[in-house]
Amino acid sequence: MISLFFLIINKVIIIYVLLLCSTYLILFILAFMRLKREKGLHQIEQYKRLKESAFTAPISILVPAYNEEVGVVNTILSLVTGTGRLDYPEFEVIVINDGSKDSTLQKTIDRFDMTVLKNKVIHKSFGIETKPIKNVYQSTIYPFLFLIDKENGGKADALNAGINFSKYPYFASIDGDTILDSDSFLKIMKPIIENTDDEILATGGNVLIANGSKTSLGKVNEMLLSKNPLVVMQVIEYMRAFLIGRIGLSNKNLLLIISGAFGVFKKSRVVQVGGYLTNTIGEDMELVVRLHRKNIEENWGAKIEYVADPVCYTEAPDSFKILKTQRVRWHRGLFESLWAHRKMIFNKNYRSIGFIAMPYFFFVEFLGPIIEFFGYVSLIINITLHNINILYSIAFLILMIIYGSFFSVSAVLLEEWRLEKYKKISELNRLFFYSLTEAIWYRPILTYWRVIATFSIFLGQKKGWGEMKRKGV
């Protein structure tokens, strides 16, 4: 009886992982076809034309910051000054200090010579409730740079405060430790500027990890890998997630996640759906899902795009403790977004979003770690009870290597073929080497953490954002 039970479990796990690999293969093919089609199209001359075009809409850049004293100045510098200054015709930068306990506020005020604005009405100007605003500052050096100091309400509340203050039709949300390339916004706004037939609700961009790279004055001068294997694995993971997963899904307007590190939204539509929700830790995904939902329910006929070229750089966790906190939070945020919009799953009224995108994120991204975890557990139990099924063991291990390592290697190849950010052969060799080790140690650890997150959800445990100690890049 026990043997029959494990035989059934083993077959279910093998079938699931096989379907998982097939899904990623489809996404890889879609991503490769699109990247091949677009390679060579994004030339400097095209972006110069976009910069000079009358259709290039001005943009408000929102930078929510909570305890970002290490990275916030570099982030702002990458937007406003020197060779790293954004190459964009008209924009404003709004930093929102969300009740930081460190010196984020004072460092920003001192570095950019900020003075308090008098008689500036911003609270509830768009009807989005936020925590009270203490003061609003403007830089005397860069008049387009503003600082909102408010009571702590979380990232979503900070972004809503920024939306209330902003004056332009599109806003960008970037993290407080993010560094941008000077042409990032010309690239990410390209679909919005050029697509005059379809309304674009939002666009997302590619995110790279800057740990170990050479930076100065808010600009990444040379992409280098960190010496920390944990960070290198995250570099590879980001490549796979952004280049394979998000490009593949965005081909059919199925993208449900735009990274909080780098994304642009149409302000009027975001205000129309109520802004960011403050009762979820997955506010980025939840907003995108809600925009998709309203788009279908109210027949807006709009799209959400993803652009591979725009690049921003962020600092990744460099310890297991901080990485665990981040991934548990991400997984809980994923569940909260799916649960809030659960009526969309397999609902024909929501078309491909309901039948493809939502089920994908539920069965692959949310439930996937649980199935994968039981695969490892089943393998260990079989070995312990001397009930080993050689065929199952070989099949499971091969599929996990394909799922983990093969697609990671493929992502590295796509990244370098498309962006060519890592110039040194030694860096590429390290990426390929660590890609081959993913299924052995990195992926099982992530799987375990996500299973912990899943059980904490069903046990009703409440978790906040947690804090990530920045060291600076």
PDB file of C-alpha atoms in Angstrom, residues 165-296:
ATOM      1  CA  PHE A 165       1.668  65.497  -5.545  1.00  0.00           C
ATOM      2  CA  SER A 166       2.696  64.660  -9.122  1.00  0.00           C
ATOM      3  CA  LYS A 167       1.658  66.896 -12.007  1.00  0.00           C
ATOM      4  CA  TYR A 168       2.422  64.832 -15.120  1.00  0.00           C
ATOM      5  CA  PRO A 169       0.201  62.253 -16.940  1.00  0.00           C
ATOM      6  CA  TYR A 170       2.571  59.320 -16.366  1.00  0.00           C
ATOM      7  CA  PHE A 171       4.457  58.365 -13.251  1.00  0.00           C
ATOM      8  CA  ALA A 172       7.329  55.996 -12.686  1.00  0.00           C
ATOM      9  CA  SER A 173       7.853  54.013  -9.528  1.00  0.00           C
ATOM     10  CA  ILE A 174      11.436  53.164  -8.654  1.00  0.00           C
ATOM     11  CA  ASP A 175      12.931  51.854  -5.423  1.00  0.00           C
ATOM     12  CA  GLY A 176      15.058  54.033  -3.176  1.00  0.00           C
ATOM     13  CA  ASP A 177      18.203  52.038  -3.962  1.00  0.00           C
ATOM     14  CA  THR A 178      17.692  51.988  -7.738  1.00  0.00           C
ATOM     15  CA  ILE A 179      20.213  53.407 -10.219  1.00  0.00           C
ATOM     16  CA  LEU A 180      19.144  54.070 -13.811  1.00  0.00           C
ATOM     17  CA  ASP A 181      20.920  54.389 -17.127  1.00  0.00           C
ATOM     18  CA  SER A 182      20.604  57.886 -18.582  1.00  0.00           C
ATOM     19  CA  ASP A 183      18.412  56.671 -21.470  1.00  0.00           C
ATOM     20  CA  SER A 184      16.243  54.305 -19.417  1.00  0.00           C
ATOM     21  CA  PHE A 185      13.093  56.413 -19.598  1.00  0.00           C
ATOM     22  CA  LEU A 186      13.339  57.072 -23.322  1.00  0.00           C
ATOM     23  CA  LYS A 187      13.424  53.304 -23.747  1.00  0.00           C
ATOM     24  CA  ILE A 188      10.657  52.442 -21.327  1.00  0.00           C
ATOM     25  CA  MET A 189       8.383  55.175 -22.695  1.00  0.00           C
ATOM     26  CA  LYS A 190       8.934  54.065 -26.299  1.00  0.00           C
ATOM     27  CA  PRO A 191       5.821  51.815 -26.462  1.00  0.00           C
ATOM     28  CA  ILE A 192       3.703  54.627 -24.999  1.00  0.00           C
ATOM     29  CA  ILE A 193       5.047  57.288 -27.356  1.00  0.00           C
ATOM     30  CA  GLU A 194       4.921  55.214 -30.542  1.00  0.00           C
ATOM     31  CA  ASN A 195       1.701  53.283 -29.924  1.00  0.00           C
ATOM     32  CA  THR A 196      -0.947  55.801 -30.927  1.00  0.00           C
ATOM     33  CA  ASP A 197      -3.615  53.193 -31.677  1.00  0.00           C
ATOM     34  CA  ASP A 198      -3.648  51.370 -28.320  1.00  0.00           C
ATOM     35  CA  GLU A 199      -3.748  52.782 -24.829  1.00  0.00           C
ATOM     36  CA  ILE A 200      -0.783  51.636 -22.733  1.00  0.00           C
ATOM     37  CA  LEU A 201      -1.610  51.355 -19.032  1.00  0.00           C
ATOM     38  CA  ALA A 202       1.885  50.517 -17.849  1.00  0.00           C
ATOM     39  CA  THR A 203       5.322  49.420 -18.962  1.00  0.00           C
ATOM     40  CA  GLY A 204       7.941  47.447 -17.070  1.00  0.00           C
ATOM     41  CA  GLY A 205      11.666  47.304 -17.616  1.00  0.00           C
ATOM     42  CA  ASN A 206      14.653  45.059 -17.117  1.00  0.00           C
ATOM     43  CA  VAL A 207      16.320  45.029 -13.689  1.00  0.00           C
ATOM     44  CA  LEU A 208      19.969  44.112 -13.106  1.00  0.00           C
ATOM     45  CA  ILE A 209      21.835  43.543  -9.845  1.00  0.00           C
ATOM     46  CA  ALA A 210      24.630  46.023  -9.184  1.00  0.00           C
ATOM     47  CA  ASN A 211      26.410  44.336  -6.254  1.00  0.00           C
ATOM     48  CA  GLY A 212      30.105  44.224  -7.123  1.00  0.00           C
ATOM     49  CA  SER A 213      29.859  46.715  -9.992  1.00  0.00           C
ATOM     50  CA  LYS A 214      31.861  49.931 -10.263  1.00  0.00           C
ATOM     51  CA  THR A 215      29.662  52.975  -9.568  1.00  0.00           C
ATOM     52  CA  SER A 216      30.201  56.688  -9.069  1.00  0.00           C
ATOM     53  CA  LEU A 217      27.883  59.688  -8.785  1.00  0.00           C
ATOM     54  CA  GLY A 218      24.780  57.607  -9.315  1.00  0.00           C
ATOM     55  CA  LYS A 219      26.040  55.872 -12.442  1.00  0.00           C
ATOM     56  CA  VAL A 220      27.121  52.274 -13.066  1.00  0.00           C
ATOM     57  CA  ASN A 221      30.432  52.539 -14.906  1.00  0.00           C
ATOM     58  CA  GLU A 222      31.211  48.833 -15.262  1.00  0.00           C
ATOM     59  CA  MET A 223      29.096  45.745 -14.648  1.00  0.00           C
ATOM     60  CA  LEU A 224      30.960  43.247 -12.480  1.00  0.00           C
ATOM     61  CA  LEU A 225      29.781  40.235 -10.518  1.00  0.00           C
ATOM     62  CA  SER A 226      29.853  40.116  -6.755  1.00  0.00           C
ATOM     63  CA  LYS A 227      32.256  37.670  -5.113  1.00  0.00           C
ATOM     64  CA  ASN A 228      29.312  36.372  -3.076  1.00  0.00           C
ATOM     65  CA  PRO A 229      27.831  33.180  -4.660  1.00  0.00           C
ATOM     66  CA  LEU A 230      24.407  34.035  -3.211  1.00  0.00           C
ATOM     67  CA  VAL A 231      24.371  37.328  -5.098  1.00  0.00           C
ATOM     68  CA  VAL A 232      25.584  35.682  -8.330  1.00  0.00           C
ATOM     69  CA  MET A 233      22.678  33.233  -8.147  1.00  0.00           C
ATOM     70  CA  GLN A 234      20.276  36.158  -7.831  1.00  0.00           C
ATOM     71  CA  VAL A 235      21.844  37.767 -10.905  1.00  0.00           C
ATOM     72  CA  ILE A 236      21.062  34.601 -12.860  1.00  0.00           C
ATOM     73  CA  GLU A 237      17.595  34.348 -11.344  1.00  0.00           C
ATOM     74  CA  TYR A 238      16.787  37.934 -12.376  1.00  0.00           C
ATOM     75  CA  MET A 239      17.951  37.211 -15.910  1.00  0.00           C
ATOM     76  CA  ARG A 240      15.606  34.247 -16.150  1.00  0.00           C
ATOM     77  CA  ALA A 241      12.645  36.018 -14.559  1.00  0.00           C
ATOM     78  CA  PHE A 242      12.887  39.220 -16.576  1.00  0.00           C
ATOM     79  CA  LEU A 243      14.079  37.972 -19.954  1.00  0.00           C
ATOM     80  CA  ILE A 244      12.257  34.649 -20.222  1.00  0.00           C
ATOM     81  CA  GLY A 245       9.261  34.934 -17.910  1.00  0.00           C
ATOM     82  CA  ARG A 246       8.160  38.521 -18.364  1.00  0.00           C
ATOM     83  CA  ILE A 247       8.976  38.947 -22.031  1.00  0.00           C
ATOM     84  CA  GLY A 248       7.230  35.668 -22.824  1.00  0.00           C
ATOM     85  CA  LEU A 249       4.071  36.657 -20.942  1.00  0.00           C
ATOM     86  CA  SER A 250       3.992  40.238 -22.223  1.00  0.00           C
ATOM     87  CA  ASN A 251       3.877  38.989 -25.828  1.00  0.00           C
ATOM     88  CA  LYS A 252       0.187  38.192 -25.339  1.00  0.00           C
ATOM     89  CA  ASN A 253      -0.628  40.996 -22.875  1.00  0.00           C
ATOM     90  CA  LEU A 254      -0.472  38.511 -19.978  1.00  0.00           C
ATOM     91  CA  LEU A 255       2.052  40.288 -17.771  1.00  0.00           C
ATOM     92  CA  LEU A 256       0.820  40.492 -14.163  1.00  0.00           C
ATOM     93  CA  ILE A 257       3.967  41.825 -12.478  1.00  0.00           C
ATOM     94  CA  ILE A 258       5.870  45.052 -13.014  1.00  0.00           C
ATOM     95  CA  SER A 259       8.814  45.327 -10.651  1.00  0.00           C
ATOM     96  CA  GLY A 260       8.666  48.038  -8.043  1.00  0.00           C
ATOM     97  CA  ALA A 261      12.282  48.750  -8.898  1.00  0.00           C
ATOM     98  CA  PHE A 262      11.342  50.069 -12.347  1.00  0.00           C
ATOM     99  CA  GLY A 263       7.901  50.660 -13.874  1.00  0.00           C
ATOM    100  CA  VAL A 264       5.809  53.380 -15.561  1.00  0.00           C
ATOM    101  CA  PHE A 265       2.035  53.819 -15.156  1.00  0.00           C
ATOM    102  CA  LYS A 266      -0.673  55.998 -16.683  1.00  0.00           C
ATOM    103  CA  LYS A 267      -1.703  58.157 -13.740  1.00  0.00           C
ATOM    104  CA  SER A 268      -5.342  58.751 -14.672  1.00  0.00           C
ATOM    105  CA  ARG A 269      -6.070  55.016 -14.822  1.00  0.00           C
ATOM    106  CA  VAL A 270      -4.248  54.297 -11.567  1.00  0.00           C
ATOM    107  CA  VAL A 271      -6.231  57.045  -9.830  1.00  0.00           C
ATOM    108  CA  GLN A 272      -9.406  55.670 -11.429  1.00  0.00           C
ATOM    109  CA  VAL A 273      -8.850  52.248  -9.816  1.00  0.00           C
ATOM    110  CA  GLY A 274      -8.000  53.783  -6.437  1.00  0.00           C
ATOM    111  CA  GLY A 275      -4.208  53.885  -6.421  1.00  0.00           C
ATOM    112  CA  TYR A 276      -2.032  51.383  -4.602  1.00  0.00           C
ATOM    113  CA  LEU A 277      -3.660  49.219  -1.927  1.00  0.00           C
ATOM    114  CA  THR A 278      -2.059  49.682   1.477  1.00  0.00           C
ATOM    115  CA  ASN A 279      -3.290  46.432   3.058  1.00  0.00           C
ATOM    116  CA  THR A 280      -1.083  44.130   0.985  1.00  0.00           C
ATOM    117  CA  ILE A 281       2.667  43.569   0.849  1.00  0.00           C
ATOM    118  CA  GLY A 282       2.393  42.754  -2.865  1.00  0.00           C
ATOM    119  CA  GLU A 283       1.184  46.183  -3.968  1.00  0.00           C
ATOM    120  CA  ASP A 284       3.106  46.133  -7.274  1.00  0.00           C
ATOM    121  CA  MET A 285       1.505  42.952  -8.596  1.00  0.00           C
ATOM    122  CA  GLU A 286      -1.906  43.723  -7.107  1.00  0.00           C
ATOM    123  CA  LEU A 287      -2.099  47.053  -8.944  1.00  0.00           C
ATOM    124  CA  VAL A 288      -1.196  45.452 -12.280  1.00  0.00           C
ATOM    125  CA  VAL A 289      -3.792  42.689 -11.789  1.00  0.00           C
ATOM    126  CA  ARG A 290      -6.415  45.307 -10.852  1.00  0.00           C
ATOM    127  CA  LEU A 291      -5.595  47.331 -13.975  1.00  0.00           C
ATOM    128  CA  HIS A 292      -5.994  44.197 -16.108  1.00  0.00           C
ATOM    129  CA  ARG A 293      -9.292  43.451 -14.374  1.00  0.00           C
ATOM    130  CA  LYS A 294     -10.738  46.940 -14.913  1.00  0.00           C
ATOM    131  CA  ASN A 295      -9.383  46.977 -18.456  1.00  0.00           C
ATOM    132  CA  ILE A 296     -11.503  43.920 -19.258  1.00  0.00           C
TER     133      ILE A 296
END
